[in-house]
Amino acid sequence: MSDLIRLDKYLADMGVGTRSELKNYIRKGRVKLNGIVCNQPETKLNKSVDRVTFDDNPIEYEEYIYYMLHKPAGVVSATMDNVSKTVIDIIEDKKGKELFPVGRLDKDTEGLLIITNDGALAHQLLSPKKHVDKMYYAKVNGIVTEDDKEAFLKGVNIGEDDITLPARLTILLSDEISEIELTIQEGKFHQVKRMFEAVGKEVIYLKRLSMGGLTLDPNLKLGEYRRLTEEEVLYLKGLQDV
Ligand code: URA
C-alpha cells in the first residue's frame, strides 16, 4: 500500500471535513504540512512521515479503524445487500475506509460484531486453525440437560465431514425454554443452531457475548457502536493482556 496521499484526502479520511470543505480550509491557510502552511489540496504527502495540522492541532493518520457493534436483529453481516440493511450501513463515520465485519452473525442474531478494515486481524480471529473462543447466550426451545453438555464437550455431528470441536456449555436455566451460554472455537454456518438441532432442540434467540476474549460493552444498546480502545486492539492481536 502506498504511503503517498493527497492532503485533502488525508484530512477527509481522518474526519476533519468533506473533500469540498477541506479544499476551502486548505486554501484559507488553516492547514500546515511539516509546520508550513500548504494552500494546495492536491499536494501529495507521505502519511507515515509527514506531519499535518489543522488550526494548529496535529492530525495523525490512522490506517486501520476498529469498531465494536452491538448488532441488532434484522441487519445482515455483509458489506452490501440489495434488500436488507447491512452492519456497515449502521456505521456513520467510515473515515473513507473499506470496512467489513469480522465474520458473520445470522440476520436474526444479536450481539458483538467487530468491524474493521484490518484484514490481517480479521484473518487471525477467523482462521479455523487459531481456535478463537466465541461465547454465545441462547434461549433454546426444549429442556437442555447435562447430556447435552457432555455431547457438546465430545463434539456433535452437524452434517460436516468432522464432528464439532469441544464446546463448553453452561446451563443457566433448564426448562421448557432453556437459557444457556455456549463457547465454541469454530464459526461454521449456523453453528450454534445446528449444534442444538443435533441434540433435538431449537435455538429461538441468539446473542454473541464475546469473541477472542473481547466482551460486548454493556453500555452499548442494540444498534450502537464505539471505537475499540488501543488496549482492546492490542489484546485482540495477542499483544497485550487486558
Ligand atoms: N451460530 C449460529 O447459529 N448463528 C450465528 O449467528 C452465530 C453462531
PDB file of C-alpha atoms and ligand atoms in Angstrom:
ATOM      1  CA  MET A   1       0.000   0.000   0.000  1.00  0.00           C
ATOM      2  CA  SER A   2       1.385   3.382  -1.000  1.00  0.00           C
ATOM      3  CA  ASP A   3       2.199   5.841   1.765  1.00  0.00           C
ATOM      4  CA  LEU A   4       1.501   8.786  -0.561  1.00  0.00           C
ATOM      5  CA  ILE A   5      -1.848  10.517  -0.244  1.00  0.00           C
ATOM      6  CA  ARG A   6      -3.386  13.857  -1.257  1.00  0.00           C
ATOM      7  CA  LEU A   7      -3.616  16.393   1.548  1.00  0.00           C
ATOM      8  CA  ASP A   8      -7.405  16.849   1.203  1.00  0.00           C
ATOM      9  CA  LYS A   9      -7.994  13.077   1.231  1.00  0.00           C
ATOM     10  CA  TYR A  10      -5.749  12.660   4.274  1.00  0.00           C
ATOM     11  CA  LEU A  11      -7.851  15.147   6.224  1.00  0.00           C
ATOM     12  CA  ALA A  12     -11.153  13.768   4.894  1.00  0.00           C
ATOM     13  CA  ASP A  13     -10.144  10.226   5.887  1.00  0.00           C
ATOM     14  CA  MET A  14      -9.483  11.486   9.404  1.00  0.00           C
ATOM     15  CA  GLY A  15     -12.943  13.030   9.567  1.00  0.00           C
ATOM     16  CA  VAL A  16     -11.887  16.695   9.596  1.00  0.00           C
ATOM     17  CA  GLY A  17     -14.468  17.574   6.922  1.00  0.00           C
ATOM     18  CA  THR A  18     -15.760  16.703   3.479  1.00  0.00           C
ATOM     19  CA  ARG A  19     -13.414  16.905   0.485  1.00  0.00           C
ATOM     20  CA  SER A  20     -15.031  20.187  -0.668  1.00  0.00           C
ATOM     21  CA  GLU A  21     -14.964  21.745   2.819  1.00  0.00           C
ATOM     22  CA  LEU A  22     -11.337  20.755   3.101  1.00  0.00           C
ATOM     23  CA  LYS A  23     -10.370  22.320  -0.207  1.00  0.00           C
ATOM     24  CA  ASN A  24     -11.736  25.550   1.248  1.00  0.00           C
ATOM     25  CA  TYR A  25      -9.972  25.195   4.604  1.00  0.00           C
ATOM     26  CA  ILE A  26      -6.694  24.374   2.881  1.00  0.00           C
ATOM     27  CA  ARG A  27      -6.936  27.349   0.523  1.00  0.00           C
ATOM     28  CA  LYS A  28      -7.676  29.593   3.533  1.00  0.00           C
ATOM     29  CA  GLY A  29      -4.380  28.533   5.118  1.00  0.00           C
ATOM     30  CA  ARG A  30      -5.755  26.543   8.060  1.00  0.00           C
ATOM     31  CA  VAL A  31      -3.628  23.501   7.244  1.00  0.00           C
ATOM     32  CA  LYS A  32       0.107  23.131   7.759  1.00  0.00           C
ATOM     33  CA  LEU A  33       2.334  20.462   6.338  1.00  0.00           C
ATOM     34  CA  ASN A  34       5.516  19.944   8.358  1.00  0.00           C
ATOM     35  CA  GLY A  35       4.941  23.282  10.066  1.00  0.00           C
ATOM     36  CA  ILE A  36       4.435  25.328   6.900  1.00  0.00           C
ATOM     37  CA  VAL A  37       1.058  26.492   5.559  1.00  0.00           C
ATOM     38  CA  CYS A  38       0.105  24.483   2.489  1.00  0.00           C
ATOM     39  CA  ASN A  39      -2.608  26.020   0.268  1.00  0.00           C
ATOM     40  CA  GLN A  40      -2.850  23.239  -2.291  1.00  0.00           C
ATOM     41  CA  PRO A  41      -5.358  20.448  -1.592  1.00  0.00           C
ATOM     42  CA  GLU A  42      -3.776  18.217  -4.226  1.00  0.00           C
ATOM     43  CA  THR A  43      -0.348  18.212  -2.554  1.00  0.00           C
ATOM     44  CA  LYS A  44       0.872  14.647  -2.052  1.00  0.00           C
ATOM     45  CA  LEU A  45       2.363  13.762   1.296  1.00  0.00           C
ATOM     46  CA  ASN A  46       3.767  10.678   2.953  1.00  0.00           C
ATOM     47  CA  LYS A  47       1.305   9.645   5.643  1.00  0.00           C
ATOM     48  CA  SER A  48       3.932   7.760   7.677  1.00  0.00           C
ATOM     49  CA  VAL A  49       6.449  10.584   7.764  1.00  0.00           C
ATOM     50  CA  ASP A  50       4.860  13.987   7.163  1.00  0.00           C
ATOM     51  CA  ARG A  51       3.157  15.973   9.927  1.00  0.00           C
ATOM     52  CA  VAL A  52      -0.194  17.629   9.273  1.00  0.00           C
ATOM     53  CA  THR A  53      -2.001  20.154  11.459  1.00  0.00           C
ATOM     54  CA  PHE A  54      -5.447  21.706  11.147  1.00  0.00           C
ATOM     55  CA  ASP A  55      -5.795  25.040  13.001  1.00  0.00           C
ATOM     56  CA  ASP A  56      -2.502  24.003  14.614  1.00  0.00           C
ATOM     57  CA  ASN A  57      -3.973  20.762  16.015  1.00  0.00           C
ATOM     58  CA  PRO A  58      -1.956  17.703  14.960  1.00  0.00           C
ATOM     59  CA  ILE A  59      -3.931  15.260  12.784  1.00  0.00           C
ATOM     60  CA  GLU A  60      -2.415  11.817  12.811  1.00  0.00           C
ATOM     61  CA  TYR A  61      -3.291   9.311  10.139  1.00  0.00           C
ATOM     62  CA  GLU A  62      -4.854   6.018  11.188  1.00  0.00           C
ATOM     63  CA  GLU A  63      -4.524   3.243   8.641  1.00  0.00           C
ATOM     64  CA  TYR A  64      -6.871   0.884  10.408  1.00  0.00           C
ATOM     65  CA  ILE A  65     -10.008   1.506  12.369  1.00  0.00           C
ATOM     66  CA  TYR A  66     -11.852  -0.859  14.659  1.00  0.00           C
ATOM     67  CA  TYR A  67     -15.415  -0.743  15.921  1.00  0.00           C
ATOM     68  CA  MET A  68     -17.397  -2.864  18.331  1.00  0.00           C
ATOM     69  CA  LEU A  69     -21.033  -3.054  17.202  1.00  0.00           C
ATOM     70  CA  HIS A  70     -23.958  -4.343  19.228  1.00  0.00           C
ATOM     71  CA  LYS A  71     -25.627  -5.915  16.225  1.00  0.00           C
ATOM     72  CA  PRO A  72     -29.410  -5.819  16.276  1.00  0.00           C
ATOM     73  CA  ALA A  73     -31.573  -8.499  14.629  1.00  0.00           C
ATOM     74  CA  GLY A  74     -32.760  -7.685  11.110  1.00  0.00           C
ATOM     75  CA  VAL A  75     -29.467  -6.465   9.629  1.00  0.00           C
ATOM     76  CA  VAL A  76     -27.153  -8.647   7.586  1.00  0.00           C
ATOM     77  CA  SER A  77     -23.441  -9.200   8.264  1.00  0.00           C
ATOM     78  CA  ALA A  78     -22.259  -8.112   4.842  1.00  0.00           C
ATOM     79  CA  THR A  79     -20.743  -5.055   3.220  1.00  0.00           C
ATOM     80  CA  MET A  80     -23.561  -4.732   0.664  1.00  0.00           C
ATOM     81  CA  ASP A  81     -27.019  -6.165   0.210  1.00  0.00           C
ATOM     82  CA  ASN A  82     -29.703  -5.354  -2.339  1.00  0.00           C
ATOM     83  CA  VAL A  83     -32.563  -5.928   0.064  1.00  0.00           C
ATOM     84  CA  SER A  84     -31.595  -5.571   3.707  1.00  0.00           C
ATOM     85  CA  LYS A  85     -29.693  -3.034   5.747  1.00  0.00           C
ATOM     86  CA  THR A  86     -26.139  -4.182   6.453  1.00  0.00           C
ATOM     87  CA  VAL A  87     -23.995  -3.841   9.558  1.00  0.00           C
ATOM     88  CA  ILE A  88     -21.750  -1.494   7.553  1.00  0.00           C
ATOM     89  CA  ASP A  89     -24.717   0.791   6.784  1.00  0.00           C
ATOM     90  CA  ILE A  90     -25.041   1.326  10.555  1.00  0.00           C
ATOM     91  CA  ILE A  91     -21.548   2.842  10.819  1.00  0.00           C
ATOM     92  CA  GLU A  92     -21.905   6.522  10.035  1.00  0.00           C
ATOM     93  CA  ASP A  93     -18.282   7.580  10.230  1.00  0.00           C
ATOM     94  CA  LYS A  94     -16.418   5.246   7.909  1.00  0.00           C
ATOM     95  CA  LYS A  95     -13.461   7.622   7.615  1.00  0.00           C
ATOM     96  CA  GLY A  96     -13.104   6.743   3.935  1.00  0.00           C
ATOM     97  CA  LYS A  97     -12.222   3.149   4.805  1.00  0.00           C
ATOM     98  CA  GLU A  98     -13.433  -0.080   3.242  1.00  0.00           C
ATOM     99  CA  LEU A  99     -14.945  -1.567   6.361  1.00  0.00           C
ATOM    100  CA  PHE A 100     -16.147  -5.128   6.735  1.00  0.00           C
ATOM    101  CA  PRO A 101     -17.491  -7.294   9.562  1.00  0.00           C
ATOM    102  CA  VAL A 102     -15.137  -9.811  11.148  1.00  0.00           C
ATOM    103  CA  GLY A 103     -17.147 -12.949  10.448  1.00  0.00           C
ATOM    104  CA  ARG A 104     -20.888 -13.271  10.233  1.00  0.00           C
ATOM    105  CA  LEU A 105     -23.759 -13.324  12.614  1.00  0.00           C
ATOM    106  CA  ASP A 106     -27.081 -14.553  11.217  1.00  0.00           C
ATOM    107  CA  LYS A 107     -29.654 -11.896  10.364  1.00  0.00           C
ATOM    108  CA  ASP A 108     -31.675 -12.792  13.479  1.00  0.00           C
ATOM    109  CA  THR A 109     -28.615 -12.994  15.789  1.00  0.00           C
ATOM    110  CA  GLU A 110     -27.694 -10.081  18.044  1.00  0.00           C
ATOM    111  CA  GLY A 111     -24.517  -9.183  19.839  1.00  0.00           C
ATOM    112  CA  LEU A 112     -20.845  -8.470  19.435  1.00  0.00           C
ATOM    113  CA  LEU A 113     -19.534  -7.857  15.958  1.00  0.00           C
ATOM    114  CA  ILE A 114     -16.132  -6.346  15.246  1.00  0.00           C
ATOM    115  CA  ILE A 115     -15.983  -4.083  12.220  1.00  0.00           C
ATOM    116  CA  THR A 116     -12.685  -3.024  10.739  1.00  0.00           C
ATOM    117  CA  ASN A 117     -10.603  -2.601   7.590  1.00  0.00           C
ATOM    118  CA  ASP A 118      -7.735  -4.653   9.078  1.00  0.00           C
ATOM    119  CA  GLY A 119      -7.651  -7.860   7.032  1.00  0.00           C
ATOM    120  CA  ALA A 120      -4.759  -9.358   8.988  1.00  0.00           C
ATOM    121  CA  LEU A 121      -6.606  -9.091  12.306  1.00  0.00           C
ATOM    122  CA  ALA A 122      -9.780 -10.487  10.736  1.00  0.00           C
ATOM    123  CA  HIS A 123      -7.820 -13.445   9.401  1.00  0.00           C
ATOM    124  CA  GLN A 124      -6.247 -14.059  12.799  1.00  0.00           C
ATOM    125  CA  LEU A 125      -9.651 -14.062  14.512  1.00  0.00           C
ATOM    126  CA  LEU A 126     -11.419 -16.167  11.895  1.00  0.00           C
ATOM    127  CA  SER A 127      -8.789 -18.718  10.897  1.00  0.00           C
ATOM    128  CA  PRO A 128     -10.075 -22.194  11.902  1.00  0.00           C
ATOM    129  CA  LYS A 129      -6.520 -23.066  12.982  1.00  0.00           C
ATOM    130  CA  LYS A 130      -6.443 -20.343  15.646  1.00  0.00           C
ATOM    131  CA  HIS A 131      -9.329 -21.748  17.714  1.00  0.00           C
ATOM    132  CA  VAL A 132     -10.540 -18.336  18.850  1.00  0.00           C
ATOM    133  CA  ASP A 133     -13.242 -18.552  21.550  1.00  0.00           C
ATOM    134  CA  LYS A 134     -16.685 -17.186  20.721  1.00  0.00           C
ATOM    135  CA  MET A 135     -19.212 -17.112  23.533  1.00  0.00           C
ATOM    136  CA  TYR A 136     -22.962 -17.028  22.950  1.00  0.00           C
ATOM    137  CA  TYR A 137     -26.046 -16.667  25.086  1.00  0.00           C
ATOM    138  CA  ALA A 138     -29.109 -18.501  23.768  1.00  0.00           C
ATOM    139  CA  LYS A 139     -32.701 -19.314  24.571  1.00  0.00           C
ATOM    140  CA  VAL A 140     -33.471 -22.816  23.492  1.00  0.00           C
ATOM    141  CA  ASN A 141     -36.788 -24.485  22.913  1.00  0.00           C
ATOM    142  CA  GLY A 142     -36.516 -27.699  24.973  1.00  0.00           C
ATOM    143  CA  ILE A 143     -35.005 -28.868  28.228  1.00  0.00           C
ATOM    144  CA  VAL A 144     -31.208 -28.583  27.973  1.00  0.00           C
ATOM    145  CA  THR A 145     -29.557 -31.279  30.059  1.00  0.00           C
ATOM    146  CA  GLU A 146     -26.207 -32.478  31.394  1.00  0.00           C
ATOM    147  CA  ASP A 147     -26.226 -34.985  28.496  1.00  0.00           C
ATOM    148  CA  ASP A 148     -26.171 -32.071  26.041  1.00  0.00           C
ATOM    149  CA  LYS A 149     -23.264 -30.607  27.962  1.00  0.00           C
ATOM    150  CA  GLU A 150     -21.326 -33.866  27.579  1.00  0.00           C
ATOM    151  CA  ALA A 151     -22.302 -34.209  23.927  1.00  0.00           C
ATOM    152  CA  PHE A 152     -21.019 -30.698  23.133  1.00  0.00           C
ATOM    153  CA  LEU A 153     -17.803 -31.369  25.010  1.00  0.00           C
ATOM    154  CA  LYS A 154     -17.205 -34.506  22.946  1.00  0.00           C
ATOM    155  CA  GLY A 155     -18.369 -32.931  19.674  1.00  0.00           C
ATOM    156  CA  VAL A 156     -21.607 -33.423  17.740  1.00  0.00           C
ATOM    157  CA  ASN A 157     -22.435 -34.265  14.148  1.00  0.00           C
ATOM    158  CA  ILE A 158     -23.811 -31.217  12.336  1.00  0.00           C
ATOM    159  CA  GLY A 159     -23.523 -32.788   8.894  1.00  0.00           C
ATOM    160  CA  GLU A 160     -19.942 -31.715   8.165  1.00  0.00           C
ATOM    161  CA  ASP A 161     -17.010 -34.059   7.472  1.00  0.00           C
ATOM    162  CA  ASP A 162     -15.897 -33.837  11.103  1.00  0.00           C
ATOM    163  CA  ILE A 163     -17.789 -33.565  14.354  1.00  0.00           C
ATOM    164  CA  THR A 164     -17.638 -30.176  16.080  1.00  0.00           C
ATOM    165  CA  LEU A 165     -14.670 -29.231  18.241  1.00  0.00           C
ATOM    166  CA  PRO A 166     -15.173 -29.494  22.017  1.00  0.00           C
ATOM    167  CA  ALA A 167     -17.524 -26.731  23.176  1.00  0.00           C
ATOM    168  CA  ARG A 168     -18.313 -25.591  26.717  1.00  0.00           C
ATOM    169  CA  LEU A 169     -21.983 -25.420  27.630  1.00  0.00           C
ATOM    170  CA  THR A 170     -23.228 -23.671  30.772  1.00  0.00           C
ATOM    171  CA  ILE A 171     -26.872 -24.250  31.620  1.00  0.00           C
ATOM    172  CA  LEU A 172     -28.363 -21.110  33.171  1.00  0.00           C
ATOM    173  CA  LEU A 173     -31.933 -22.420  33.180  1.00  0.00           C
ATOM    174  CA  SER A 174     -33.163 -25.885  32.267  1.00  0.00           C
ATOM    175  CA  ASP A 175     -36.882 -25.694  31.437  1.00  0.00           C
ATOM    176  CA  GLU A 176     -39.343 -25.831  28.517  1.00  0.00           C
ATOM    177  CA  ILE A 177     -37.446 -22.769  27.291  1.00  0.00           C
ATOM    178  CA  SER A 178     -33.863 -23.162  28.497  1.00  0.00           C
ATOM    179  CA  GLU A 179     -31.196 -20.499  28.784  1.00  0.00           C
ATOM    180  CA  ILE A 180     -27.575 -21.307  28.163  1.00  0.00           C
ATOM    181  CA  GLU A 181     -24.124 -19.958  27.430  1.00  0.00           C
ATOM    182  CA  LEU A 182     -22.029 -21.778  24.876  1.00  0.00           C
ATOM    183  CA  THR A 183     -18.376 -21.235  23.978  1.00  0.00           C
ATOM    184  CA  ILE A 184     -17.251 -22.563  20.616  1.00  0.00           C
ATOM    185  CA  GLN A 185     -13.951 -22.283  18.767  1.00  0.00           C
ATOM    186  CA  GLU A 186     -15.308 -22.632  15.253  1.00  0.00           C
ATOM    187  CA  GLY A 187     -17.516 -20.459  13.113  1.00  0.00           C
ATOM    188  CA  LYS A 188     -19.363 -22.772  10.766  1.00  0.00           C
ATOM    189  CA  PHE A 189     -22.550 -21.519   9.118  1.00  0.00           C
ATOM    190  CA  HIS A 190     -25.388 -21.522  11.711  1.00  0.00           C
ATOM    191  CA  GLN A 191     -23.074 -23.410  14.025  1.00  0.00           C
ATOM    192  CA  VAL A 192     -24.839 -22.867  17.358  1.00  0.00           C
ATOM    193  CA  LYS A 193     -28.279 -23.502  15.864  1.00  0.00           C
ATOM    194  CA  ARG A 194     -27.052 -26.682  14.164  1.00  0.00           C
ATOM    195  CA  MET A 195     -25.393 -27.938  17.348  1.00  0.00           C
ATOM    196  CA  PHE A 196     -28.682 -27.684  19.209  1.00  0.00           C
ATOM    197  CA  GLU A 197     -30.520 -29.291  16.295  1.00  0.00           C
ATOM    198  CA  ALA A 198     -28.053 -32.176  16.608  1.00  0.00           C
ATOM    199  CA  VAL A 199     -29.362 -32.773  20.151  1.00  0.00           C
ATOM    200  CA  GLY A 200     -33.004 -32.300  19.137  1.00  0.00           C
ATOM    201  CA  LYS A 201     -33.549 -28.714  20.264  1.00  0.00           C
ATOM    202  CA  GLU A 202     -34.143 -25.358  18.642  1.00  0.00           C
ATOM    203  CA  VAL A 203     -32.388 -22.051  19.286  1.00  0.00           C
ATOM    204  CA  ILE A 204     -35.038 -19.346  19.455  1.00  0.00           C
ATOM    205  CA  TYR A 205     -32.819 -16.412  20.460  1.00  0.00           C
ATOM    206  CA  LEU A 206     -29.084 -15.997  19.980  1.00  0.00           C
ATOM    207  CA  LYS A 207     -26.658 -13.321  21.070  1.00  0.00           C
ATOM    208  CA  ARG A 208     -22.853 -13.249  20.868  1.00  0.00           C
ATOM    209  CA  LEU A 209     -21.325 -12.080  24.133  1.00  0.00           C
ATOM    210  CA  SER A 210     -17.611 -12.231  23.355  1.00  0.00           C
ATOM    211  CA  MET A 211     -15.009 -13.031  20.734  1.00  0.00           C
ATOM    212  CA  GLY A 212     -11.316 -13.654  21.284  1.00  0.00           C
ATOM    213  CA  GLY A 213     -11.792 -12.599  24.916  1.00  0.00           C
ATOM    214  CA  LEU A 214     -13.270  -9.231  23.915  1.00  0.00           C
ATOM    215  CA  THR A 215     -16.626  -8.807  25.653  1.00  0.00           C
ATOM    216  CA  LEU A 216     -19.581  -6.814  24.337  1.00  0.00           C
ATOM    217  CA  ASP A 217     -19.635  -3.446  26.109  1.00  0.00           C
ATOM    218  CA  PRO A 218     -22.774  -3.460  28.328  1.00  0.00           C
ATOM    219  CA  ASN A 219     -23.169   0.291  27.705  1.00  0.00           C
ATOM    220  CA  LEU A 220     -23.863  -0.290  24.017  1.00  0.00           C
ATOM    221  CA  LYS A 221     -27.554  -0.579  23.259  1.00  0.00           C
ATOM    222  CA  LEU A 222     -28.752  -2.612  20.276  1.00  0.00           C
ATOM    223  CA  GLY A 223     -27.543  -0.902  17.084  1.00  0.00           C
ATOM    224  CA  GLU A 224     -24.951   1.219  18.905  1.00  0.00           C
ATOM    225  CA  TYR A 225     -21.233   1.014  18.304  1.00  0.00           C
ATOM    226  CA  ARG A 226     -17.988   2.512  19.527  1.00  0.00           C
ATOM    227  CA  ARG A 227     -14.327   2.555  18.563  1.00  0.00           C
ATOM    228  CA  LEU A 228     -12.193  -0.134  20.178  1.00  0.00           C
ATOM    229  CA  THR A 229      -9.622   1.252  22.573  1.00  0.00           C
ATOM    230  CA  GLU A 230      -5.927   0.871  21.748  1.00  0.00           C
ATOM    231  CA  GLU A 231      -5.662  -1.694  24.566  1.00  0.00           C
ATOM    232  CA  GLU A 232      -8.531  -3.737  23.131  1.00  0.00           C
ATOM    233  CA  VAL A 233      -6.937  -3.771  19.683  1.00  0.00           C
ATOM    234  CA  LEU A 234      -3.571  -4.863  21.100  1.00  0.00           C
ATOM    235  CA  TYR A 235      -5.341  -7.511  23.168  1.00  0.00           C
ATOM    236  CA  LEU A 236      -7.158  -8.909  20.128  1.00  0.00           C
ATOM    237  CA  LYS A 237      -3.871  -9.019  18.267  1.00  0.00           C
ATOM    238  CA  GLY A 238      -2.493 -11.067  21.155  1.00  0.00           C
ATOM    239  CA  LEU A 239      -0.001  -8.368  22.027  1.00  0.00           C
ATOM    240  CA  GLN A 240      -1.336  -7.294  25.395  1.00  0.00           C
ATOM    241  CA  ASP A 241      -3.244  -8.712  28.379  1.00  0.00           C
ATOM    242  CA  VAL A 242      -6.427  -6.907  29.408  1.00  0.00           C
TER     243      VAL A 242
HETATM  244  N1  URA B   1     -24.179 -19.676  15.339  1.00  0.00           N
HETATM  245  C1  URA B   1     -25.364 -19.509  14.719  1.00  0.00           C
HETATM  246  O1  URA B   1     -26.126 -20.445  14.559  1.00  0.00           O
HETATM  247  N2  URA B   1     -25.687 -18.278  14.286  1.00  0.00           N
HETATM  248  C2  URA B   1     -24.891 -17.198  14.466  1.00  0.00           C
HETATM  249  O2  URA B   1     -25.253 -16.102  14.067  1.00  0.00           O
HETATM  250  C3  URA B   1     -23.659 -17.385  15.115  1.00  0.00           C
HETATM  251  C4  URA B   1     -23.325 -18.624  15.540  1.00  0.00           C
END
